[in-house]
PDB file of N, CA, C and O in Angstrom:
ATOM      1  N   UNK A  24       0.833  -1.176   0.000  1.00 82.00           N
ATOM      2  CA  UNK A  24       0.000   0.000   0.000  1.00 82.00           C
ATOM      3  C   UNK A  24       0.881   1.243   0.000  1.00 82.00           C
ATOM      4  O   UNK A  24       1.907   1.386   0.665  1.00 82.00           O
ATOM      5  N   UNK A  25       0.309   2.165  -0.881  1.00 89.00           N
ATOM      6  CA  UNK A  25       1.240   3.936  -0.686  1.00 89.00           C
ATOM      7  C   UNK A  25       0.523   4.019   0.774  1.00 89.00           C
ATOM      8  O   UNK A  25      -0.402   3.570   1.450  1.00 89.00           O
ATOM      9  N   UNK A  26       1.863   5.115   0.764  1.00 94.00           N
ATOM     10  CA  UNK A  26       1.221   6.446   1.809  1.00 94.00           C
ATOM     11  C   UNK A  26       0.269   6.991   1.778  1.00 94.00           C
ATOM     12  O   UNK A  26      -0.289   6.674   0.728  1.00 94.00           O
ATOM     13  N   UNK A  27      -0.936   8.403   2.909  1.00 95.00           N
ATOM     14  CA  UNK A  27      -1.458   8.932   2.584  1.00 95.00           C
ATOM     15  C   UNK A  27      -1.002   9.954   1.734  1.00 95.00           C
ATOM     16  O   UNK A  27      -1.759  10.238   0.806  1.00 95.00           O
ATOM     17  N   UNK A  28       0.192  10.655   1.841  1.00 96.00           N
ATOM     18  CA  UNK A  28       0.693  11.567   1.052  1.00 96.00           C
ATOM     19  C   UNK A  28       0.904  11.017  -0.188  1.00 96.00           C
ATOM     20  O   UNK A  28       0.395  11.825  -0.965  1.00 96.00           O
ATOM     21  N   UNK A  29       1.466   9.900  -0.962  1.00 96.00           N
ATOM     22  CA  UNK A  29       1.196   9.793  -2.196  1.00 96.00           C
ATOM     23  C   UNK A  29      -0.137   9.603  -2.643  1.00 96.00           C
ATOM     24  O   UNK A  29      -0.263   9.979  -3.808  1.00 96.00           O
ATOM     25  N   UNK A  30      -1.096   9.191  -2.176  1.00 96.00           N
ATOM     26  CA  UNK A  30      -2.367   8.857  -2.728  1.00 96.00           C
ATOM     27  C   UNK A  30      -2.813  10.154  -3.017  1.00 96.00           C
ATOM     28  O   UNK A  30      -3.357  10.329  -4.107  1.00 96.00           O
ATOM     29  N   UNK A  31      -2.603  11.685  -1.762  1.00 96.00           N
ATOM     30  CA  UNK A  31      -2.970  12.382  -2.263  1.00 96.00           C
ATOM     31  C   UNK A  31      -2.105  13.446  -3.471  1.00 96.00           C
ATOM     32  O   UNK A  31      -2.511  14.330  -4.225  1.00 96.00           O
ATOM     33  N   UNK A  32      -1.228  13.063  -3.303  1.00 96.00           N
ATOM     34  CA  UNK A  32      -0.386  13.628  -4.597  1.00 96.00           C
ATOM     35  C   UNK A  32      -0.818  13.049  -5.851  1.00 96.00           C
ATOM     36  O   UNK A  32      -0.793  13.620  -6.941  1.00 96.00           O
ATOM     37  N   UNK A  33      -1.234  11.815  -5.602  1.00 95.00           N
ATOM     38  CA  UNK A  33      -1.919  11.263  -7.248  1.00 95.00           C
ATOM     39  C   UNK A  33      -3.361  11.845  -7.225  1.00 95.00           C
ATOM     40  O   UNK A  33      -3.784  12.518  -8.165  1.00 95.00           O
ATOM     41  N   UNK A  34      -3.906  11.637  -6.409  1.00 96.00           N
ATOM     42  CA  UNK A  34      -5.093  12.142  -6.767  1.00 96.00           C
ATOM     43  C   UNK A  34      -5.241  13.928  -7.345  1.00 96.00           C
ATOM     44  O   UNK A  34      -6.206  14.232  -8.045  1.00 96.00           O
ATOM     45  N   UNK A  35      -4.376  14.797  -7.027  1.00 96.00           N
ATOM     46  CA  UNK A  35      -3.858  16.000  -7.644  1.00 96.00           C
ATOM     47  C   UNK A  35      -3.686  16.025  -8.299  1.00 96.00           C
ATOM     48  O   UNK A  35      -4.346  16.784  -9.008  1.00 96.00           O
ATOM     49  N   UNK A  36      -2.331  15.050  -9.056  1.00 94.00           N
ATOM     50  CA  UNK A  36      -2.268  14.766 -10.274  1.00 94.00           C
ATOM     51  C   UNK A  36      -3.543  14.560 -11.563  1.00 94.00           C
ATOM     52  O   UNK A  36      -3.827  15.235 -12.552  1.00 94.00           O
ATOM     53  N   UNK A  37      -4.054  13.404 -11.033  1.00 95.00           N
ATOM     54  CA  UNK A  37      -5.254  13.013 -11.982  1.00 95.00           C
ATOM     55  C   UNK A  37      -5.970  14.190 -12.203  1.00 95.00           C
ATOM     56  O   UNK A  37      -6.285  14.409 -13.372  1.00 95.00           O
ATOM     57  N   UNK A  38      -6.439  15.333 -10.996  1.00 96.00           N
ATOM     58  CA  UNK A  38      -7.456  16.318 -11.340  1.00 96.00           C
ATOM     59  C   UNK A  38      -6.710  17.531 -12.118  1.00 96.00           C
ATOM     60  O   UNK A  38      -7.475  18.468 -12.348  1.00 96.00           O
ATOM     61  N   UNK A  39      -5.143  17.745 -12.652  1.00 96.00           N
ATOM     62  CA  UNK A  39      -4.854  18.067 -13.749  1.00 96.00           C
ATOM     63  C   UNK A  39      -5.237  18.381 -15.220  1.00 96.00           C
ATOM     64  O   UNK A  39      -5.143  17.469 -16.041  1.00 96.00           O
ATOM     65  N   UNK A  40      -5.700  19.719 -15.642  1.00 95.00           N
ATOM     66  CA  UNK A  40      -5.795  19.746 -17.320  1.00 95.00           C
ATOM     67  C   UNK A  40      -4.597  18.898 -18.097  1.00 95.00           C
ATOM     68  O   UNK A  40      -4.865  18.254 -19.111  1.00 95.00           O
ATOM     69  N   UNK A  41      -3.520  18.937 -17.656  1.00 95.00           N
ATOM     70  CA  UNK A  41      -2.756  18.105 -18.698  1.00 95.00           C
ATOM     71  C   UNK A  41      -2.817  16.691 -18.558  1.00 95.00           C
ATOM     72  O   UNK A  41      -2.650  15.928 -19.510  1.00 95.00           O
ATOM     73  N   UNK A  42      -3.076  16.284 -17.276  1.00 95.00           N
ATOM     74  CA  UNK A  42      -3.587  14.817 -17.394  1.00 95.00           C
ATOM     75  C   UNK A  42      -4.703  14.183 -18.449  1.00 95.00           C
ATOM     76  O   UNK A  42      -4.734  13.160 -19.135  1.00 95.00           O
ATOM     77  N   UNK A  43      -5.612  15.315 -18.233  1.00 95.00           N
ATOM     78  CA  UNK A  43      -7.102  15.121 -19.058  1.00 95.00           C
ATOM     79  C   UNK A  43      -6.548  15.068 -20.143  1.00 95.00           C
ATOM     80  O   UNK A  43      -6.787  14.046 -20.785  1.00 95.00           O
ATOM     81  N   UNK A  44      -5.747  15.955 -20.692  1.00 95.00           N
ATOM     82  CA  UNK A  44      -5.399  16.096 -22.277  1.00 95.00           C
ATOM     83  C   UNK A  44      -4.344  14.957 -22.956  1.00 95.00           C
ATOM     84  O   UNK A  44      -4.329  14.582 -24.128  1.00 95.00           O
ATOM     85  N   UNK A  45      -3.198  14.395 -21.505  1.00 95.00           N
ATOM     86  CA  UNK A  45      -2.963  13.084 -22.280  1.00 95.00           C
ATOM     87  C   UNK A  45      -3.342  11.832 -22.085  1.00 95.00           C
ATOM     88  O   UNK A  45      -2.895  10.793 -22.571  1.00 95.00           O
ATOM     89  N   UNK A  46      -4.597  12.096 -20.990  1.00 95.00           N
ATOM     90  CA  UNK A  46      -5.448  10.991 -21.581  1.00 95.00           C
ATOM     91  C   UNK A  46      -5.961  10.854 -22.860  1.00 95.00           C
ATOM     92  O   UNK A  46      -5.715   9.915 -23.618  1.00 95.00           O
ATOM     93  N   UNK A  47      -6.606  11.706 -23.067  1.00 95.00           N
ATOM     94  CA  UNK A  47      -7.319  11.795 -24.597  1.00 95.00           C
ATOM     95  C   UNK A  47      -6.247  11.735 -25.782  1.00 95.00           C
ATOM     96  O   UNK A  47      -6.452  11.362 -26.937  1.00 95.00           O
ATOM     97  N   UNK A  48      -5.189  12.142 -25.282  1.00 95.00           N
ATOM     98  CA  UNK A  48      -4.145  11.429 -26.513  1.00 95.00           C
ATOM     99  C   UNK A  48      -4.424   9.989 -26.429  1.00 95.00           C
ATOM    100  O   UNK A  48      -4.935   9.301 -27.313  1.00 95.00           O
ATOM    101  N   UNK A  49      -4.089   9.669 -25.438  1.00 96.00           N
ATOM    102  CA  UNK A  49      -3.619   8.542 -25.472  1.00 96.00           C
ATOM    103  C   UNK A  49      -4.575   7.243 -25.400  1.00 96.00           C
ATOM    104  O   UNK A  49      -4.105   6.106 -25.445  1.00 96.00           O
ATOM    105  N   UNK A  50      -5.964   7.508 -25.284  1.00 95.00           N
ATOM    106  CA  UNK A  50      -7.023   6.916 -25.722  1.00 95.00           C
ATOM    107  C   UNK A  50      -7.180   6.664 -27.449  1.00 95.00           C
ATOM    108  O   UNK A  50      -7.612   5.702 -28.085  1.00 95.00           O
ATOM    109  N   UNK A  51      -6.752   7.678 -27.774  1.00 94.00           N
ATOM    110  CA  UNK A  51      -6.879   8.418 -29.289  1.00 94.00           C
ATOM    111  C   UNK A  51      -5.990   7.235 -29.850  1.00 94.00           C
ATOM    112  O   UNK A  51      -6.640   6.449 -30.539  1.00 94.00           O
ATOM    113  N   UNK A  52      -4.886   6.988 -29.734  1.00 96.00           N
ATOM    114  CA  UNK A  52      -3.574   6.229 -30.074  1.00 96.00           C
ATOM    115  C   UNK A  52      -4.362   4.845 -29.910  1.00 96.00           C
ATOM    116  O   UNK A  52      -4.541   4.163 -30.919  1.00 96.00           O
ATOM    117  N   UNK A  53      -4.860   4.390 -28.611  1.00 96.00           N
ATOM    118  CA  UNK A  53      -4.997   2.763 -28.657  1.00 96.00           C
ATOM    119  C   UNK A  53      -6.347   2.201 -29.558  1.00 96.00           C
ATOM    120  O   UNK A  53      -6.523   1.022 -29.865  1.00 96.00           O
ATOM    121  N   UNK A  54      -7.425   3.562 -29.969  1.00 92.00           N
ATOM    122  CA  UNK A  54      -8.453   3.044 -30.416  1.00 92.00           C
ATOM    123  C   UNK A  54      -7.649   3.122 -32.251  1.00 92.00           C
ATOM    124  O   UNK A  54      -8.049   2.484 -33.225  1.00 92.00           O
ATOM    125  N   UNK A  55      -6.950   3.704 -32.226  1.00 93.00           N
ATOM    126  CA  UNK A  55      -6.795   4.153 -33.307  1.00 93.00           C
ATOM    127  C   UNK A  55      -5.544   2.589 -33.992  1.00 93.00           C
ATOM    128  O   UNK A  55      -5.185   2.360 -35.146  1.00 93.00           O
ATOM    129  N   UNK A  56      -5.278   1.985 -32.948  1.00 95.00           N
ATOM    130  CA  UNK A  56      -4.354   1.243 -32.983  1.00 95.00           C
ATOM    131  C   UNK A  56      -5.364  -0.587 -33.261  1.00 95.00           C
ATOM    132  O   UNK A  56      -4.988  -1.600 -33.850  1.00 95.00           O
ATOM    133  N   UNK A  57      -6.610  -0.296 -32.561  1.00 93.00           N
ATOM    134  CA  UNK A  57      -7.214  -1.285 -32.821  1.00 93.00           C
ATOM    135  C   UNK A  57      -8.116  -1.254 -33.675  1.00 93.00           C
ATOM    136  O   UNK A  57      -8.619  -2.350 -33.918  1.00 93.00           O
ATOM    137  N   UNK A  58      -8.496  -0.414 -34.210  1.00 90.00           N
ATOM    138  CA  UNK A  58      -8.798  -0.391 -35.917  1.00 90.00           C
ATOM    139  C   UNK A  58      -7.613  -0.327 -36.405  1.00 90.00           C
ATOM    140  O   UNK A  58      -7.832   0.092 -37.541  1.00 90.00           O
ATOM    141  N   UNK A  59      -6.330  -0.484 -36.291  1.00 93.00           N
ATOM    142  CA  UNK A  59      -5.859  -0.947 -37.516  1.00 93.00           C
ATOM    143  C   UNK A  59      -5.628  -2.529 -37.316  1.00 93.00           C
ATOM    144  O   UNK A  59      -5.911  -3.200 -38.309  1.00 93.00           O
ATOM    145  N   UNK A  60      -5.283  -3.044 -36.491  1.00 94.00           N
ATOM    146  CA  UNK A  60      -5.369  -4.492 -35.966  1.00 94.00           C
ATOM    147  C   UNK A  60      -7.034  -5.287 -36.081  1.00 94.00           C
ATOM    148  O   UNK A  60      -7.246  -6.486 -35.901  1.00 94.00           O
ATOM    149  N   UNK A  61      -7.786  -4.516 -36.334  1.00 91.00           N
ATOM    150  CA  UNK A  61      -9.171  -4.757 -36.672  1.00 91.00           C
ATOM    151  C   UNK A  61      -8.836  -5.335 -38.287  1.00 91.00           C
ATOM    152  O   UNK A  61      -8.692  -6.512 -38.618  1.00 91.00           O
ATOM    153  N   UNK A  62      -8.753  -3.939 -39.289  1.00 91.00           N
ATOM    154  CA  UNK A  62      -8.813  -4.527 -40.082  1.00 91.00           C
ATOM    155  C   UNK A  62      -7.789  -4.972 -40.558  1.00 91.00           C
ATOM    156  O   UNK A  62      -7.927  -4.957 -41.781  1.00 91.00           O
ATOM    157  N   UNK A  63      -6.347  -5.559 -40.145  1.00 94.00           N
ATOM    158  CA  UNK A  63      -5.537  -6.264 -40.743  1.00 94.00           C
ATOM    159  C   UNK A  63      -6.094  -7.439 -40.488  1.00 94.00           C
ATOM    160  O   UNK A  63      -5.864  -8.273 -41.364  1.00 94.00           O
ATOM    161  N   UNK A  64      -7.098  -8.001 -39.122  1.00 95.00           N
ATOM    162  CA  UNK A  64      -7.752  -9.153 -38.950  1.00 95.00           C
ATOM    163  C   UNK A  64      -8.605  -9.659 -40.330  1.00 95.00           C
ATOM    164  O   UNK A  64      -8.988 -10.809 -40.545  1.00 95.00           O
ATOM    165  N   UNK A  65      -8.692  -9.115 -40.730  1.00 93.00           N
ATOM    166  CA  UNK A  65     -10.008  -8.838 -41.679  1.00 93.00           C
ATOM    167  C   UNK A  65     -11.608  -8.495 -41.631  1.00 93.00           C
ATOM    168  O   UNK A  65     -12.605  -8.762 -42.303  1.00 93.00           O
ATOM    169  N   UNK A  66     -11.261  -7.701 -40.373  1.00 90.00           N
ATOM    170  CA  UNK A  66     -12.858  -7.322 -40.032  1.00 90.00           C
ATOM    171  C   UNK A  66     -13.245  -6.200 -41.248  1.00 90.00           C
ATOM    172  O   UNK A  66     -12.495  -5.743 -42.111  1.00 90.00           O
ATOM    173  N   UNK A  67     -14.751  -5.904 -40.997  1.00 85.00           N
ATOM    174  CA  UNK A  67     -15.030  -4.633 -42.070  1.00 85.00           C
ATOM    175  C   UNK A  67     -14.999  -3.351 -41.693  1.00 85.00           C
ATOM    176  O   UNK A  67     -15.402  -3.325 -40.530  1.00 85.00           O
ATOM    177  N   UNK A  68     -14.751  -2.343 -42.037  1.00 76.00           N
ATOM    178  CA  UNK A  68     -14.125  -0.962 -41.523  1.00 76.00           C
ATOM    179  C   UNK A  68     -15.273  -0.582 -40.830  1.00 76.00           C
ATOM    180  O   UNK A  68     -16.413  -0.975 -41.079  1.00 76.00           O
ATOM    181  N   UNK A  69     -14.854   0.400 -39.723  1.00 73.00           N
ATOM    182  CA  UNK A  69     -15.862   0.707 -39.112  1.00 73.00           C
ATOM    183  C   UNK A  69     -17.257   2.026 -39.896  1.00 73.00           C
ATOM    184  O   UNK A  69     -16.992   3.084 -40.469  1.00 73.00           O
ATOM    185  N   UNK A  70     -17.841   1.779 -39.783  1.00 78.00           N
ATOM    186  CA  UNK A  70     -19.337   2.657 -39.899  1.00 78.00           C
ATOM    187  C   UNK A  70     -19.884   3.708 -39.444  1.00 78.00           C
ATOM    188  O   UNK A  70     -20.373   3.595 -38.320  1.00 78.00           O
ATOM    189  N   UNK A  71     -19.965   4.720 -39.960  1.00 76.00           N
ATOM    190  CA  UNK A  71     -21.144   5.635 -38.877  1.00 76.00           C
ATOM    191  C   UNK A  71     -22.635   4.649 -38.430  1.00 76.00           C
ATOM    192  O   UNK A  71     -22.798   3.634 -39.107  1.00 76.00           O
ATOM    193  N   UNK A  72     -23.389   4.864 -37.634  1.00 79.00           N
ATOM    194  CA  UNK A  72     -24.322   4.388 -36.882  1.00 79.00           C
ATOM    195  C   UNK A  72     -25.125   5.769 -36.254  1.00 79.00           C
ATOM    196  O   UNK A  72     -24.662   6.910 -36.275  1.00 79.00           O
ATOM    197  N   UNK A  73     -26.391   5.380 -35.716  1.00 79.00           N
ATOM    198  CA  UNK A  73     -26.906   6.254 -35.330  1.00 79.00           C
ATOM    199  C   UNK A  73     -27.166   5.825 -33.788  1.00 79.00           C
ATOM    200  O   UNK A  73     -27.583   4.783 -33.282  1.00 79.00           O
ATOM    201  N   UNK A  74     -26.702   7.190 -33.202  1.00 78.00           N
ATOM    202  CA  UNK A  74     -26.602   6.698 -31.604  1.00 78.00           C
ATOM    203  C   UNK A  74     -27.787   6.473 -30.842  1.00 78.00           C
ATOM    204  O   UNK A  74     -27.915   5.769 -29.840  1.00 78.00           O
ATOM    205  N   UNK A  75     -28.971   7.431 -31.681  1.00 80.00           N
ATOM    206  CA  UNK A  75     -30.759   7.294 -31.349  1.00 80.00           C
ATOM    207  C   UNK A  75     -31.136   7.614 -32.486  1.00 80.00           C
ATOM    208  O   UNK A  75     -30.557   8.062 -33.476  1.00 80.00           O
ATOM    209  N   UNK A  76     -32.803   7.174 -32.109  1.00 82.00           N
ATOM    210  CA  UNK A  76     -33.621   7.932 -33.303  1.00 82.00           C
ATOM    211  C   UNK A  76     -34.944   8.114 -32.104  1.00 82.00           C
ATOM    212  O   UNK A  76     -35.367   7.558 -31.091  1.00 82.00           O
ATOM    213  N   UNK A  77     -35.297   9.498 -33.155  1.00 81.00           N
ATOM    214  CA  UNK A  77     -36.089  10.277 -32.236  1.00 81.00           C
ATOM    215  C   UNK A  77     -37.391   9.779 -32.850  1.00 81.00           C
ATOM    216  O   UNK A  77     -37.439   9.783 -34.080  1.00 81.00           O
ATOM    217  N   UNK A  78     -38.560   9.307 -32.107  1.00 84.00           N
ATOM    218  CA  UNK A  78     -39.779   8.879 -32.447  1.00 84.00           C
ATOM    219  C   UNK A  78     -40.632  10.369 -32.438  1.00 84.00           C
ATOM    220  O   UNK A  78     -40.426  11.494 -31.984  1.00 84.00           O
ATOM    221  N   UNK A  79     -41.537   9.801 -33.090  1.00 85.00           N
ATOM    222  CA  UNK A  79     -42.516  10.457 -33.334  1.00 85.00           C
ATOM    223  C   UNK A  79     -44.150  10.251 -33.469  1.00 85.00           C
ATOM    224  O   UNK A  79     -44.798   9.966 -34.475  1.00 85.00           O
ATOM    225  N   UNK A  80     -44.643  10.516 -31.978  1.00 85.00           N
ATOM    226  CA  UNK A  80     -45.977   9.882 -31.321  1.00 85.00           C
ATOM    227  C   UNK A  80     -46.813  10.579 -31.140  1.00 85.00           C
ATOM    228  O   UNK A  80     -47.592  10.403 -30.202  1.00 85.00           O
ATOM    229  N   UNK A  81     -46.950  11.991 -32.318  1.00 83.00           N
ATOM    230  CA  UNK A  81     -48.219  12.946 -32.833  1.00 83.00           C
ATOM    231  C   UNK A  81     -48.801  12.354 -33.603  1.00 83.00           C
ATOM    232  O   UNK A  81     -49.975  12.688 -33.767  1.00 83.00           O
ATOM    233  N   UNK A  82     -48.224  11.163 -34.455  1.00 72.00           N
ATOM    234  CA  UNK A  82     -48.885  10.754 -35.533  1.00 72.00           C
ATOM    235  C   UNK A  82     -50.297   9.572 -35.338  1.00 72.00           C
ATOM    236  O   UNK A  82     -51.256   9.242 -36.036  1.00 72.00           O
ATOM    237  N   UNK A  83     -49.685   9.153 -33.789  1.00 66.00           N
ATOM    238  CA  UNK A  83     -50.603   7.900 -33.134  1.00 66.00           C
ATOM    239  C   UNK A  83     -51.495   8.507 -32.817  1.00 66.00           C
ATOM    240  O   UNK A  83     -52.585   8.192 -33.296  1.00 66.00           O
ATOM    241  N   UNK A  84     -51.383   9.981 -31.583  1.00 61.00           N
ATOM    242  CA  UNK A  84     -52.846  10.480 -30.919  1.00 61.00           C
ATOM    243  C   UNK A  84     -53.359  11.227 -32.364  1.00 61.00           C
ATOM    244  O   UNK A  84     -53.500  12.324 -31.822  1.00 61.00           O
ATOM    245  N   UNK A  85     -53.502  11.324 -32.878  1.00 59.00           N
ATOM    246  CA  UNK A  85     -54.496  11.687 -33.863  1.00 59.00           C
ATOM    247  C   UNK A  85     -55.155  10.193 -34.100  1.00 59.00           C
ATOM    248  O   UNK A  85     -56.268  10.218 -34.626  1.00 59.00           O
ATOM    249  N   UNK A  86     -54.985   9.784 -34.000  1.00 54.00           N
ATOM    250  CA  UNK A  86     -55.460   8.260 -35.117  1.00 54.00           C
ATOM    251  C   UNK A  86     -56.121   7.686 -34.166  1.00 54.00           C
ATOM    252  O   UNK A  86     -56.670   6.601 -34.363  1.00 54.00           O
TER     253      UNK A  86
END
């Protein structure tokens, strides 16, 4: 187990803007790394998709 003083020195750390920002690099890098290992597998490239679709239930109370 750390200390209390390192736990709270990491936890400082983590609440960092530059942490945030190389996380998101570095998220960026491994997804970006498994689409290419995707499709050297021979999977099929990835797709746009739709994240929702918005219904539309004016058309029922009339009817």
């Amino acid at each position: 187990m750390y200390s209390n003083e390192f736990e709270q020195a990491f936890s400082q750390f983590l609440e960092r803007r530059e942490y945030d920002e190389a996380e998101s690099y570095l998220f960026s890098m491994i997804r970006l790394s498994f689409v290419a290992g995707w499709r050297a597998a021979g999977g099929s490239p990835l797709q746009e998709e739709r994240i929702f679709q918005l219904l539309d239930f004016s058309k029922e109370e009339e009817g």
